[in-house]
Amino acid sequence: MNAARTTCPYCGVGCGVVAQRDERGVVTVRGDERHPANFGRLCVKGAALGETTGLAGRLLYPEVEGERVSWGRALDEAGGRLRAIIDQHGPQAVAFYASGQLLTEDYYAANKLMKGFIGAANIDTNSRLCMSSAVVGYKRAFGADAVPCSYEDVEQTDLLILVGANAAWAHPVLYQRIAAAKQAHPEMKIVVIDPRRTATCDIADKHLAIKPGSDAGLFVGLLALMDEQACDFDGASDAFAVAREWSLERVADFCGVTADDVARFYDDFLSAPRVMTLYTMGINQSSSGSDKCNAIINLHLASGKIGRPGCGPFSLTGQPNAMGGREVGGLANQLACHMNFEPADIARLGRFWGSERIAHTPGLMAVELFDAIGRGEVKAVWVMGTNPAVSLPDSDRVRAALAACPLVIVSEVAAQTDTGCFAHIRFPALAWGEKNGTVTNSERRISRQRPFLDAPGDARADWWIVAQMAQRLGFSEAFGWAHPHEVFCEHAALSGLENDGARAFDISGLAGLSRAEYDALEPVQWPINAANPQGAARLLTQRRGWRKEGKLQMVAVTPQLPQAQVNAQYPLLLNTGRIRDQWHTMTRTGEVPRLMQHIPQPQLDVHPDDAARYGLFPQALARVSSPLGWMVAKVNVTAAQRPGALFAPMHWNDRFARQGRVNALVAPVVDPHSGQPESKQTAVRVEAWRAAWQGEIFSREAVALSPETIWWRQAAGAFHHVLFATDGPAQTWVAQLCRAQGWQLQYAQGKGFYHLLAWREGELQLAFFGANSAPNVQREAVLAAFTQPPTTEQERHALLGGKAPGEQEEAGRTICSCFGVGENRIRAAIIEGCASAAALGEKLRCGTNCGSCVPELKALLAEAAHETRSGERVPLKLL
Ligand SMILES: Nc1nc2c(c(=O)[nH]1)N[C@H]1C(S)=C(S)[C@@H](COP(=O)(O)OP(=O)(O)OC[C@H]3O[C@@H](n4cnc5c(=O)[nH]c(N)nc54)[C@H](O)[C@@H]3O)O[C@H]1N2
Ligand SMILES: Nc1nc2c(c(=O)[nH]1)N[C@H]1C(S)=C(S)[C@@H](COP(=O)(O)OP(=O)(O)OC[C@H]3O[C@@H](n4cnc5c(=O)[nH]c(N)nc54)[C@H](O)[C@@H]3O)O[C@H]1N2
Ligand code: SF4
Ligand SMILES: [Mo]
């Protein structure tokens, strides 16, 4: 096939990708120089896309009760069972749970079926966990869910605030763009507001390490210094009245930073002609997230720093099509194309769709939806493109609900997921590279995802599966599309229907695209209509929104702390979020060996004071528990944390670890307006978790570990590699396992260690390295022995020691995933005189491709500088 210009399926930056498959089936990708979101750049996840398109682990055929069936049979079963539940219990007894990773066409189809024809609004999406507070913020202020800014604004601003956003890891290409803007204009100020010092702080002039959840205090206090008289907005006097109660001292105390720092930040904001505030999950995932969004928007309204270049409150979307979901009405409390549950909107939809069954009231939001499933009120759920058994708070309760639900349908690309385990019926969906449609990124830019791979097995497009189900339910006519192009044009036409500027989302200018034009569609920012035929980079340029008479609104915000509160039993606050090289529940990135190298197992970041208080040692294991559940993670002692605050990644789940799921601990507390969970704060306690044995197992076939063993699976291509920790007699158990197979054993043991190699006819079957503390094993050397067994006695000995024969250098933790450069080589290069990230790049190539690791290179350089400056001549660590 030819090269396809398509869009990255990961984050909301929405980078253009040129992808190609050669005759041998090898997929290569590069950034699309012509795409305005990235101009050719890709981050490490995007650059590794070619390694995720293999079919190992894919769900390729429909299944009913675990058995492979034809599409006809699977759809008949699913349709029949859904119909029976609707007939007996009414439409409210069924629900869809969709995802910001669906394409707009898929999403539109699912929303149309549920709200338009099944006739209940019980379709919600994982965007509830992600963007719903931002949506409430924009709707309250502007009357529409309309992001006013563009990426190009980051190059035209004087002060750029990143709050609750670790863009260096979560929006890397946008971060690189900000870094480049800063380099070109060093006078541009950057402030990062985050309780922990993240890689994003690398480019910041100032990092405000506020108390977890205290952001609103900072913003409300700043509003008090602005001019109320200049504010011709609804709600202004109330907003100012509350704000005046927040003095500098009160803010400083509330936020846990000095009054000086607060004053300086306020000065920066007030004096900068142009200010942008970029915000993400540190703001949204809060029990008062909607108010925090409005506290930010209030500042931009009151200061007039909105609707012009370099200005505005810019909520960064997380998923590739979170914005598309907001357009089609994927959230349970909105209708399609920015319509609401108003009589006129309902009537308009009824006419357009030709249905008298349009839902009249909002449906259940994610957390309450799964509660309703647990109570047996909702009896069927169809999950598409999301993994709620991992990503929802109190995930054990979500699992119990799924286990008790009479009908669980899952549309997936991965054969094995935590949610898929509960499915009665499974539909194989087309994956990235195969599917065809559109996505919308953070800056409202619609881009095409184009296929460059054939559909594998029986996998089908998500929109097609929905349309087929609609036909089984008796709604053939309204779902008779033959191609996503038809779905797109219908959606575009609806957006313009009786709109006349009443609804922000209007892409009626695209409604008449021919199939060829749709295929050739260049990235374009909505609205796209008669007034803006080429799209629009900025909204609110006239300071008029979509509320009554266009008036904008300020919201009175009373700062709240998190509902999660520490106490004697649970004295620490656990923060959760992303790591650089993993995507969510790891179904794709977790299978790519090089993306597993940066952080190979859940890591718990702890401040040195807390480490000392709770007896935690670097690289040792810790058990973290809340009243709801517990997890085990590897301790990382770091002054980047605030004392009293921990951080753990959200990614690990039962496919990749035992007791690695952070949401087993998180309480299902939500924001009252948006229903978004407080995923960033959980009261926990922590203790050292000392296992008698720790180690690594490499094997040809997967081995089942004893139930008390904690393990972490590592991506290892055709082989299997797990890290483990256990109190049980792992060595006896593994030796028994190997003997039972009749394999020849070779082992070495001593006080506190046990290594074993198992052979069959000269072929390595299994390698076990166990010790009282994590042994040092050279993974690549052991994996290589499966295909190229050692030939000499000396080589076998080296292998038994977990080492490569000869003097191969131990690479250490991978810092640069693009070129596989380890920490130890970087440290060595620093000792040899490399004094900047650029010099390291020249010598080792690290940081010269996607640049995601540059903050870490700088941290290693700073650490080395610190070690010399302190005068103690602490030798640089070389393992
Ligand atoms: N590598 C990678 N990138 C991704 C994703 C991924 O899975 N992996 N997922 C994508 C998705 S869906 C999303 S939503 C985005 C999320 O992007 P981000 O929101 O940037 O990522 P997070 O790591 O969830 O959280 C951001 C920061 O919020 C901080 N924070 C926690 N509590 C508070 C607080 O009270 N106040 C403030 N100011 N900050 C706080 C955390 O310390 C963290 O550094 O990332 C997208 N990009
Ligand atoms: N504690 C805590 N919890 C969180 C967060 C946090 O920061 N902390 N963040 C929250 C946020 S912001 C988000 S967005 C969620 C994300 O959480 P999820 O949405 O649950 O995570 P994913 O792993 O992205 O799930 C996507 C699933 O869809 C499948 N898939 C991929 N492509 C397709 C496709 O084309 N079609 C279909 N049908 N399936 C496909 C994948 O294999 C995968 O199983 O997690 C939320 N949960
Ligand atoms: S920044 Fe990375 S993950 Fe996000 S869209 Fe671009 S390449 Fe994909
Ligand atoms: Mo997200």
PDB file of C-alpha atoms in Angstrom, residues 25-255:
ATOM      1  CA  GLY A  25       4.714  -6.061   6.261  1.00  0.00           C
ATOM      2  CA  VAL A  26       6.997  -3.736   8.200  1.00  0.00           C
ATOM      3  CA  VAL A  27       5.197  -0.540   9.179  1.00  0.00           C
ATOM      4  CA  THR A  28       7.153   2.685   9.359  1.00  0.00           C
ATOM      5  CA  VAL A  29       5.874   6.032  10.547  1.00  0.00           C
ATOM      6  CA  ARG A  30       7.112   9.592  10.525  1.00  0.00           C
ATOM      7  CA  GLY A  31       5.649  12.930  11.446  1.00  0.00           C
ATOM      8  CA  ASP A  32       3.669  14.705   8.746  1.00  0.00           C
ATOM      9  CA  GLU A  33       5.529  17.934   7.979  1.00  0.00           C
ATOM     10  CA  ARG A  34       2.367  19.423   6.527  1.00  0.00           C
ATOM     11  CA  HIS A  35       0.170  18.826   9.560  1.00  0.00           C
ATOM     12  CA  PRO A  36      -0.312  22.066  11.525  1.00  0.00           C
ATOM     13  CA  ALA A  37      -0.517  20.273  14.881  1.00  0.00           C
ATOM     14  CA  ASN A  38       3.030  18.933  14.720  1.00  0.00           C
ATOM     15  CA  PHE A  39       4.818  20.065  11.535  1.00  0.00           C
ATOM     16  CA  GLY A  40       6.598  16.745  11.306  1.00  0.00           C
ATOM     17  CA  ARG A  41       7.371  16.090  14.955  1.00  0.00           C
ATOM     18  CA  LEU A  42       6.330  12.953  16.838  1.00  0.00           C
ATOM     19  CA  CYS A  43       6.841  11.951  20.459  1.00  0.00           C
ATOM     20  CA  VAL A  44       8.149   8.566  21.527  1.00  0.00           C
ATOM     21  CA  LYS A  45       4.706   6.953  21.583  1.00  0.00           C
ATOM     22  CA  GLY A  46       3.842   8.261  18.131  1.00  0.00           C
ATOM     23  CA  ALA A  47       7.243   7.243  16.799  1.00  0.00           C
ATOM     24  CA  ALA A  48       6.672   3.678  18.077  1.00  0.00           C
ATOM     25  CA  LEU A  49       3.292   3.309  16.337  1.00  0.00           C
ATOM     26  CA  GLY A  50       4.741   1.003  13.717  1.00  0.00           C
ATOM     27  CA  GLU A  51       5.516  -1.490  16.473  1.00  0.00           C
ATOM     28  CA  THR A  52       1.882  -1.656  17.621  1.00  0.00           C
ATOM     29  CA  THR A  53       0.232  -2.764  14.402  1.00  0.00           C
ATOM     30  CA  GLY A  54       1.069  -6.472  14.672  1.00  0.00           C
ATOM     31  CA  LEU A  55      -1.793  -8.894  15.134  1.00  0.00           C
ATOM     32  CA  ALA A  56      -0.504 -10.729  18.221  1.00  0.00           C
ATOM     33  CA  GLY A  57      -3.002 -10.197  20.999  1.00  0.00           C
ATOM     34  CA  ARG A  58      -5.699  -8.841  18.679  1.00  0.00           C
ATOM     35  CA  LEU A  59      -9.344  -9.746  18.977  1.00  0.00           C
ATOM     36  CA  LEU A  60     -10.068 -10.853  15.423  1.00  0.00           C
ATOM     37  CA  TYR A  61     -13.366 -12.744  15.520  1.00  0.00           C
ATOM     38  CA  PRO A  62     -16.750 -12.160  17.151  1.00  0.00           C
ATOM     39  CA  GLU A  63     -17.383 -14.274  20.229  1.00  0.00           C
ATOM     40  CA  VAL A  64     -20.483 -15.277  22.138  1.00  0.00           C
ATOM     41  CA  GLU A  65     -19.889 -16.718  25.602  1.00  0.00           C
ATOM     42  CA  GLY A  66     -16.232 -17.286  24.747  1.00  0.00           C
ATOM     43  CA  GLU A  67     -16.886 -19.108  21.475  1.00  0.00           C
ATOM     44  CA  ARG A  68     -15.918 -17.850  18.061  1.00  0.00           C
ATOM     45  CA  VAL A  69     -18.990 -17.227  15.924  1.00  0.00           C
ATOM     46  CA  SER A  70     -19.916 -15.502  12.669  1.00  0.00           C
ATOM     47  CA  TRP A  71     -20.897 -11.849  12.606  1.00  0.00           C
ATOM     48  CA  GLY A  72     -24.464 -12.815  11.805  1.00  0.00           C
ATOM     49  CA  ARG A  73     -24.694 -14.994  14.866  1.00  0.00           C
ATOM     50  CA  ALA A  74     -22.973 -12.497  17.187  1.00  0.00           C
ATOM     51  CA  LEU A  75     -25.174  -9.625  16.064  1.00  0.00           C
ATOM     52  CA  ASP A  76     -28.352 -11.708  16.256  1.00  0.00           C
ATOM     53  CA  GLU A  77     -27.461 -12.798  19.783  1.00  0.00           C
ATOM     54  CA  ALA A  78     -26.565  -9.296  20.928  1.00  0.00           C
ATOM     55  CA  GLY A  79     -29.592  -7.722  19.244  1.00  0.00           C
ATOM     56  CA  GLY A  80     -31.949 -10.385  20.557  1.00  0.00           C
ATOM     57  CA  ARG A  81     -30.707 -10.103  24.123  1.00  0.00           C
ATOM     58  CA  LEU A  82     -30.775  -6.290  24.056  1.00  0.00           C
ATOM     59  CA  ARG A  83     -34.273  -6.279  22.591  1.00  0.00           C
ATOM     60  CA  ALA A  84     -35.503  -8.695  25.266  1.00  0.00           C
ATOM     61  CA  ILE A  85     -34.145  -6.488  28.045  1.00  0.00           C
ATOM     62  CA  ILE A  86     -35.648  -3.339  26.500  1.00  0.00           C
ATOM     63  CA  ASP A  87     -39.018  -5.027  26.031  1.00  0.00           C
ATOM     64  CA  GLN A  88     -39.105  -6.303  29.559  1.00  0.00           C
ATOM     65  CA  HIS A  89     -37.492  -3.460  31.501  1.00  0.00           C
ATOM     66  CA  GLY A  90     -37.650  -0.426  29.201  1.00  0.00           C
ATOM     67  CA  PRO A  91     -34.890   1.492  27.420  1.00  0.00           C
ATOM     68  CA  GLN A  92     -33.443   2.846  30.679  1.00  0.00           C
ATOM     69  CA  ALA A  93     -32.251  -0.683  31.482  1.00  0.00           C
ATOM     70  CA  VAL A  94     -29.595  -0.599  28.767  1.00  0.00           C
ATOM     71  CA  ALA A  95     -26.503   1.581  28.462  1.00  0.00           C
ATOM     72  CA  PHE A  96     -23.533   2.256  26.213  1.00  0.00           C
ATOM     73  CA  TYR A  97     -20.164   3.250  27.608  1.00  0.00           C
ATOM     74  CA  ALA A  98     -18.054   4.755  24.831  1.00  0.00           C
ATOM     75  CA  SER A  99     -14.690   6.425  24.419  1.00  0.00           C
ATOM     76  CA  GLY A 100     -12.724   9.405  23.189  1.00  0.00           C
ATOM     77  CA  GLN A 101     -10.709   6.908  21.208  1.00  0.00           C
ATOM     78  CA  LEU A 102     -13.562   6.168  18.838  1.00  0.00           C
ATOM     79  CA  LEU A 103     -13.657   8.084  15.586  1.00  0.00           C
ATOM     80  CA  THR A 104     -16.271  10.811  15.216  1.00  0.00           C
ATOM     81  CA  GLU A 105     -18.279   8.644  12.810  1.00  0.00           C
ATOM     82  CA  ASP A 106     -18.323   5.713  15.308  1.00  0.00           C
ATOM     83  CA  TYR A 107     -19.252   8.003  18.141  1.00  0.00           C
ATOM     84  CA  TYR A 108     -22.002   9.736  16.177  1.00  0.00           C
ATOM     85  CA  ALA A 109     -23.527   6.394  15.247  1.00  0.00           C
ATOM     86  CA  ALA A 110     -23.503   5.101  18.841  1.00  0.00           C
ATOM     87  CA  ASN A 111     -25.032   8.292  20.202  1.00  0.00           C
ATOM     88  CA  LYS A 112     -27.703   8.316  17.501  1.00  0.00           C
ATOM     89  CA  LEU A 113     -28.696   4.725  18.240  1.00  0.00           C
ATOM     90  CA  MET A 114     -28.934   5.227  21.983  1.00  0.00           C
ATOM     91  CA  LYS A 115     -30.414   8.685  22.333  1.00  0.00           C
ATOM     92  CA  GLY A 116     -32.297   8.777  19.064  1.00  0.00           C
ATOM     93  CA  PHE A 117     -33.745   5.295  18.687  1.00  0.00           C
ATOM     94  CA  ILE A 118     -33.399   3.145  21.802  1.00  0.00           C
ATOM     95  CA  GLY A 119     -34.716   6.312  23.387  1.00  0.00           C
ATOM     96  CA  ALA A 120     -32.777   6.667  26.623  1.00  0.00           C
ATOM     97  CA  ALA A 121     -29.731   8.871  27.181  1.00  0.00           C
ATOM     98  CA  ASN A 122     -27.689   6.199  28.922  1.00  0.00           C
ATOM     99  CA  ILE A 123     -24.658   6.651  26.760  1.00  0.00           C
ATOM    100  CA  ASP A 124     -21.699   8.037  28.596  1.00  0.00           C
ATOM    101  CA  THR A 125     -17.996   7.913  27.856  1.00  0.00           C
ATOM    102  CA  ASN A 126     -14.577   7.766  29.428  1.00  0.00           C
ATOM    103  CA  SER A 127     -14.425  11.518  28.714  1.00  0.00           C
ATOM    104  CA  ARG A 128     -16.482  11.769  31.886  1.00  0.00           C
ATOM    105  CA  LEU A 129     -13.237  10.865  33.695  1.00  0.00           C
ATOM    106  CA  CYS A 130     -11.291  13.321  31.624  1.00  0.00           C
ATOM    107  CA  MET A 131     -12.920  16.388  30.063  1.00  0.00           C
ATOM    108  CA  SER A 132     -16.345  16.693  31.690  1.00  0.00           C
ATOM    109  CA  SER A 133     -15.356  19.417  34.163  1.00  0.00           C
ATOM    110  CA  ALA A 134     -13.777  21.410  31.343  1.00  0.00           C
ATOM    111  CA  VAL A 135     -17.038  21.069  29.394  1.00  0.00           C
ATOM    112  CA  VAL A 136     -19.061  22.412  32.335  1.00  0.00           C
ATOM    113  CA  GLY A 137     -16.600  25.282  32.712  1.00  0.00           C
ATOM    114  CA  TYR A 138     -16.886  26.394  29.099  1.00  0.00           C
ATOM    115  CA  LYS A 139     -20.656  25.891  28.953  1.00  0.00           C
ATOM    116  CA  ARG A 140     -21.265  27.935  32.070  1.00  0.00           C
ATOM    117  CA  ALA A 141     -19.013  30.755  30.886  1.00  0.00           C
ATOM    118  CA  PHE A 142     -19.685  30.865  27.136  1.00  0.00           C
ATOM    119  CA  GLY A 143     -22.940  28.954  26.762  1.00  0.00           C
ATOM    120  CA  ALA A 144     -21.128  26.380  24.645  1.00  0.00           C
ATOM    121  CA  ASP A 145     -18.381  23.817  24.960  1.00  0.00           C
ATOM    122  CA  ALA A 146     -16.054  25.923  22.855  1.00  0.00           C
ATOM    123  CA  VAL A 147     -12.275  25.987  23.286  1.00  0.00           C
ATOM    124  CA  PRO A 148     -11.314  29.498  22.228  1.00  0.00           C
ATOM    125  CA  CYS A 149      -7.572  28.965  21.563  1.00  0.00           C
ATOM    126  CA  SER A 150      -5.150  27.445  19.077  1.00  0.00           C
ATOM    127  CA  TYR A 151      -1.701  25.916  19.381  1.00  0.00           C
ATOM    128  CA  GLU A 152      -0.238  28.852  17.467  1.00  0.00           C
ATOM    129  CA  ASP A 153      -1.216  31.037  20.438  1.00  0.00           C
ATOM    130  CA  VAL A 154       1.596  29.500  22.498  1.00  0.00           C
ATOM    131  CA  GLU A 155       4.014  31.250  20.168  1.00  0.00           C
ATOM    132  CA  GLN A 156       2.339  34.619  20.634  1.00  0.00           C
ATOM    133  CA  THR A 157       1.938  34.902  24.361  1.00  0.00           C
ATOM    134  CA  ASP A 158       3.833  36.671  27.138  1.00  0.00           C
ATOM    135  CA  LEU A 159       2.890  34.430  30.037  1.00  0.00           C
ATOM    136  CA  LEU A 160       2.045  30.778  29.635  1.00  0.00           C
ATOM    137  CA  ILE A 161       0.627  29.005  32.663  1.00  0.00           C
ATOM    138  CA  LEU A 162       0.529  25.208  32.753  1.00  0.00           C
ATOM    139  CA  VAL A 163      -1.706  24.117  35.582  1.00  0.00           C
ATOM    140  CA  GLY A 164      -2.360  20.493  36.465  1.00  0.00           C
ATOM    141  CA  ALA A 165      -0.733  19.518  33.210  1.00  0.00           C
ATOM    142  CA  ASN A 166       2.418  17.497  32.755  1.00  0.00           C
ATOM    143  CA  ALA A 167       2.633  18.350  29.083  1.00  0.00           C
ATOM    144  CA  ALA A 168       6.243  17.155  28.772  1.00  0.00           C
ATOM    145  CA  TRP A 169       4.910  13.615  29.163  1.00  0.00           C
ATOM    146  CA  ALA A 170       1.239  13.859  28.278  1.00  0.00           C
ATOM    147  CA  HIS A 171       1.265  16.348  25.360  1.00  0.00           C
ATOM    148  CA  PRO A 172       4.900  16.066  24.303  1.00  0.00           C
ATOM    149  CA  VAL A 173       4.779  17.627  20.859  1.00  0.00           C
ATOM    150  CA  LEU A 174       2.872  20.660  22.108  1.00  0.00           C
ATOM    151  CA  TYR A 175       5.359  20.875  24.967  1.00  0.00           C
ATOM    152  CA  GLN A 176       8.227  20.858  22.479  1.00  0.00           C
ATOM    153  CA  ARG A 177       6.509  23.655  20.630  1.00  0.00           C
ATOM    154  CA  ILE A 178       6.245  25.689  23.836  1.00  0.00           C
ATOM    155  CA  ALA A 179       9.898  24.956  24.611  1.00  0.00           C
ATOM    156  CA  ALA A 180      10.887  26.151  21.139  1.00  0.00           C
ATOM    157  CA  ALA A 181       8.785  29.310  21.565  1.00  0.00           C
ATOM    158  CA  LYS A 182      10.541  29.986  24.861  1.00  0.00           C
ATOM    159  CA  GLN A 183      13.917  29.469  23.271  1.00  0.00           C
ATOM    160  CA  ALA A 184      13.065  31.906  20.473  1.00  0.00           C
ATOM    161  CA  HIS A 185      11.634  34.445  22.951  1.00  0.00           C
ATOM    162  CA  PRO A 186      13.343  33.944  26.317  1.00  0.00           C
ATOM    163  CA  GLU A 187      11.357  36.861  27.732  1.00  0.00           C
ATOM    164  CA  MET A 188       8.166  34.785  27.504  1.00  0.00           C
ATOM    165  CA  LYS A 189       7.396  33.580  31.027  1.00  0.00           C
ATOM    166  CA  ILE A 190       6.294  30.071  31.867  1.00  0.00           C
ATOM    167  CA  VAL A 191       4.713  29.148  35.196  1.00  0.00           C
ATOM    168  CA  VAL A 192       3.903  25.553  36.126  1.00  0.00           C
ATOM    169  CA  ILE A 193       1.383  24.909  38.903  1.00  0.00           C
ATOM    170  CA  ASP A 194       1.527  21.326  40.126  1.00  0.00           C
ATOM    171  CA  PRO A 195       1.982  19.809  43.594  1.00  0.00           C
ATOM    172  CA  ARG A 196       4.912  17.832  42.242  1.00  0.00           C
ATOM    173  CA  ARG A 197       7.913  18.956  40.241  1.00  0.00           C
ATOM    174  CA  THR A 198       7.428  17.291  36.877  1.00  0.00           C
ATOM    175  CA  ALA A 199       9.476  17.086  33.704  1.00  0.00           C
ATOM    176  CA  THR A 200       7.338  19.990  32.480  1.00  0.00           C
ATOM    177  CA  CYS A 201       9.000  22.266  35.059  1.00  0.00           C
ATOM    178  CA  ASP A 202      12.179  21.974  33.044  1.00  0.00           C
ATOM    179  CA  ILE A 203      11.178  24.972  30.901  1.00  0.00           C
ATOM    180  CA  ALA A 204       9.425  26.908  33.666  1.00  0.00           C
ATOM    181  CA  ASP A 205      10.580  30.221  35.105  1.00  0.00           C
ATOM    182  CA  LYS A 206       8.574  29.387  38.180  1.00  0.00           C
ATOM    183  CA  HIS A 207       7.082  26.238  39.645  1.00  0.00           C
ATOM    184  CA  LEU A 208       4.349  26.736  42.229  1.00  0.00           C
ATOM    185  CA  ALA A 209       4.217  23.469  44.179  1.00  0.00           C
ATOM    186  CA  ILE A 210       0.822  24.110  45.699  1.00  0.00           C
ATOM    187  CA  LYS A 211      -1.006  21.868  48.153  1.00  0.00           C
ATOM    188  CA  PRO A 212      -2.953  19.134  46.338  1.00  0.00           C
ATOM    189  CA  GLY A 213      -6.323  20.365  45.150  1.00  0.00           C
ATOM    190  CA  SER A 214      -5.843  23.974  46.261  1.00  0.00           C
ATOM    191  CA  ASP A 215      -5.712  25.634  42.801  1.00  0.00           C
ATOM    192  CA  ALA A 216      -8.987  27.525  43.067  1.00  0.00           C
ATOM    193  CA  GLY A 217      -7.612  29.557  45.996  1.00  0.00           C
ATOM    194  CA  LEU A 218      -4.808  30.849  43.811  1.00  0.00           C
ATOM    195  CA  PHE A 219      -7.134  31.907  41.004  1.00  0.00           C
ATOM    196  CA  VAL A 220      -9.871  33.396  43.145  1.00  0.00           C
ATOM    197  CA  GLY A 221      -7.342  35.513  45.041  1.00  0.00           C
ATOM    198  CA  LEU A 222      -6.073  36.906  41.755  1.00  0.00           C
ATOM    199  CA  LEU A 223      -9.572  37.846  40.599  1.00  0.00           C
ATOM    200  CA  ALA A 224      -9.868  40.078  43.670  1.00  0.00           C
ATOM    201  CA  LEU A 225      -7.102  42.276  42.221  1.00  0.00           C
ATOM    202  CA  MET A 226      -8.873  42.861  38.929  1.00  0.00           C
ATOM    203  CA  ASP A 227     -11.297  45.627  38.014  1.00  0.00           C
ATOM    204  CA  GLU A 228     -14.912  44.668  38.583  1.00  0.00           C
ATOM    205  CA  GLN A 229     -16.103  47.783  36.738  1.00  0.00           C
ATOM    206  CA  ALA A 230     -14.541  46.525  33.533  1.00  0.00           C
ATOM    207  CA  CYS A 231     -16.560  43.314  33.723  1.00  0.00           C
ATOM    208  CA  ASP A 232     -19.773  43.434  31.759  1.00  0.00           C
ATOM    209  CA  PHE A 233     -20.541  39.793  32.416  1.00  0.00           C
ATOM    210  CA  ASP A 234     -23.393  38.002  34.098  1.00  0.00           C
ATOM    211  CA  GLY A 235     -22.369  36.844  37.558  1.00  0.00           C
ATOM    212  CA  ALA A 236     -19.458  39.274  37.837  1.00  0.00           C
ATOM    213  CA  SER A 237     -20.539  40.905  41.081  1.00  0.00           C
ATOM    214  CA  ASP A 238     -21.019  37.548  42.823  1.00  0.00           C
ATOM    215  CA  ALA A 239     -17.687  36.273  41.583  1.00  0.00           C
ATOM    216  CA  PHE A 240     -15.921  39.394  42.824  1.00  0.00           C
ATOM    217  CA  ALA A 241     -17.765  39.365  46.143  1.00  0.00           C
ATOM    218  CA  VAL A 242     -16.396  35.888  46.939  1.00  0.00           C
ATOM    219  CA  ALA A 243     -12.972  36.758  45.588  1.00  0.00           C
ATOM    220  CA  ARG A 244     -12.565  39.754  47.873  1.00  0.00           C
ATOM    221  CA  GLU A 245     -12.572  37.405  50.835  1.00  0.00           C
ATOM    222  CA  TRP A 246      -9.332  35.875  49.570  1.00  0.00           C
ATOM    223  CA  SER A 247      -6.377  37.979  50.681  1.00  0.00           C
ATOM    224  CA  LEU A 248      -2.834  37.179  49.643  1.00  0.00           C
ATOM    225  CA  GLU A 249      -2.130  35.661  53.052  1.00  0.00           C
ATOM    226  CA  ARG A 250      -5.236  33.528  52.988  1.00  0.00           C
ATOM    227  CA  VAL A 251      -4.339  32.264  49.528  1.00  0.00           C
ATOM    228  CA  ALA A 252      -0.758  31.512  50.565  1.00  0.00           C
ATOM    229  CA  ASP A 253      -1.958  29.577  53.559  1.00  0.00           C
ATOM    230  CA  PHE A 254      -4.643  27.711  51.591  1.00  0.00           C
ATOM    231  CA  CYS A 255      -2.230  26.773  48.802  1.00  0.00           C
TER     232      CYS A 255
END
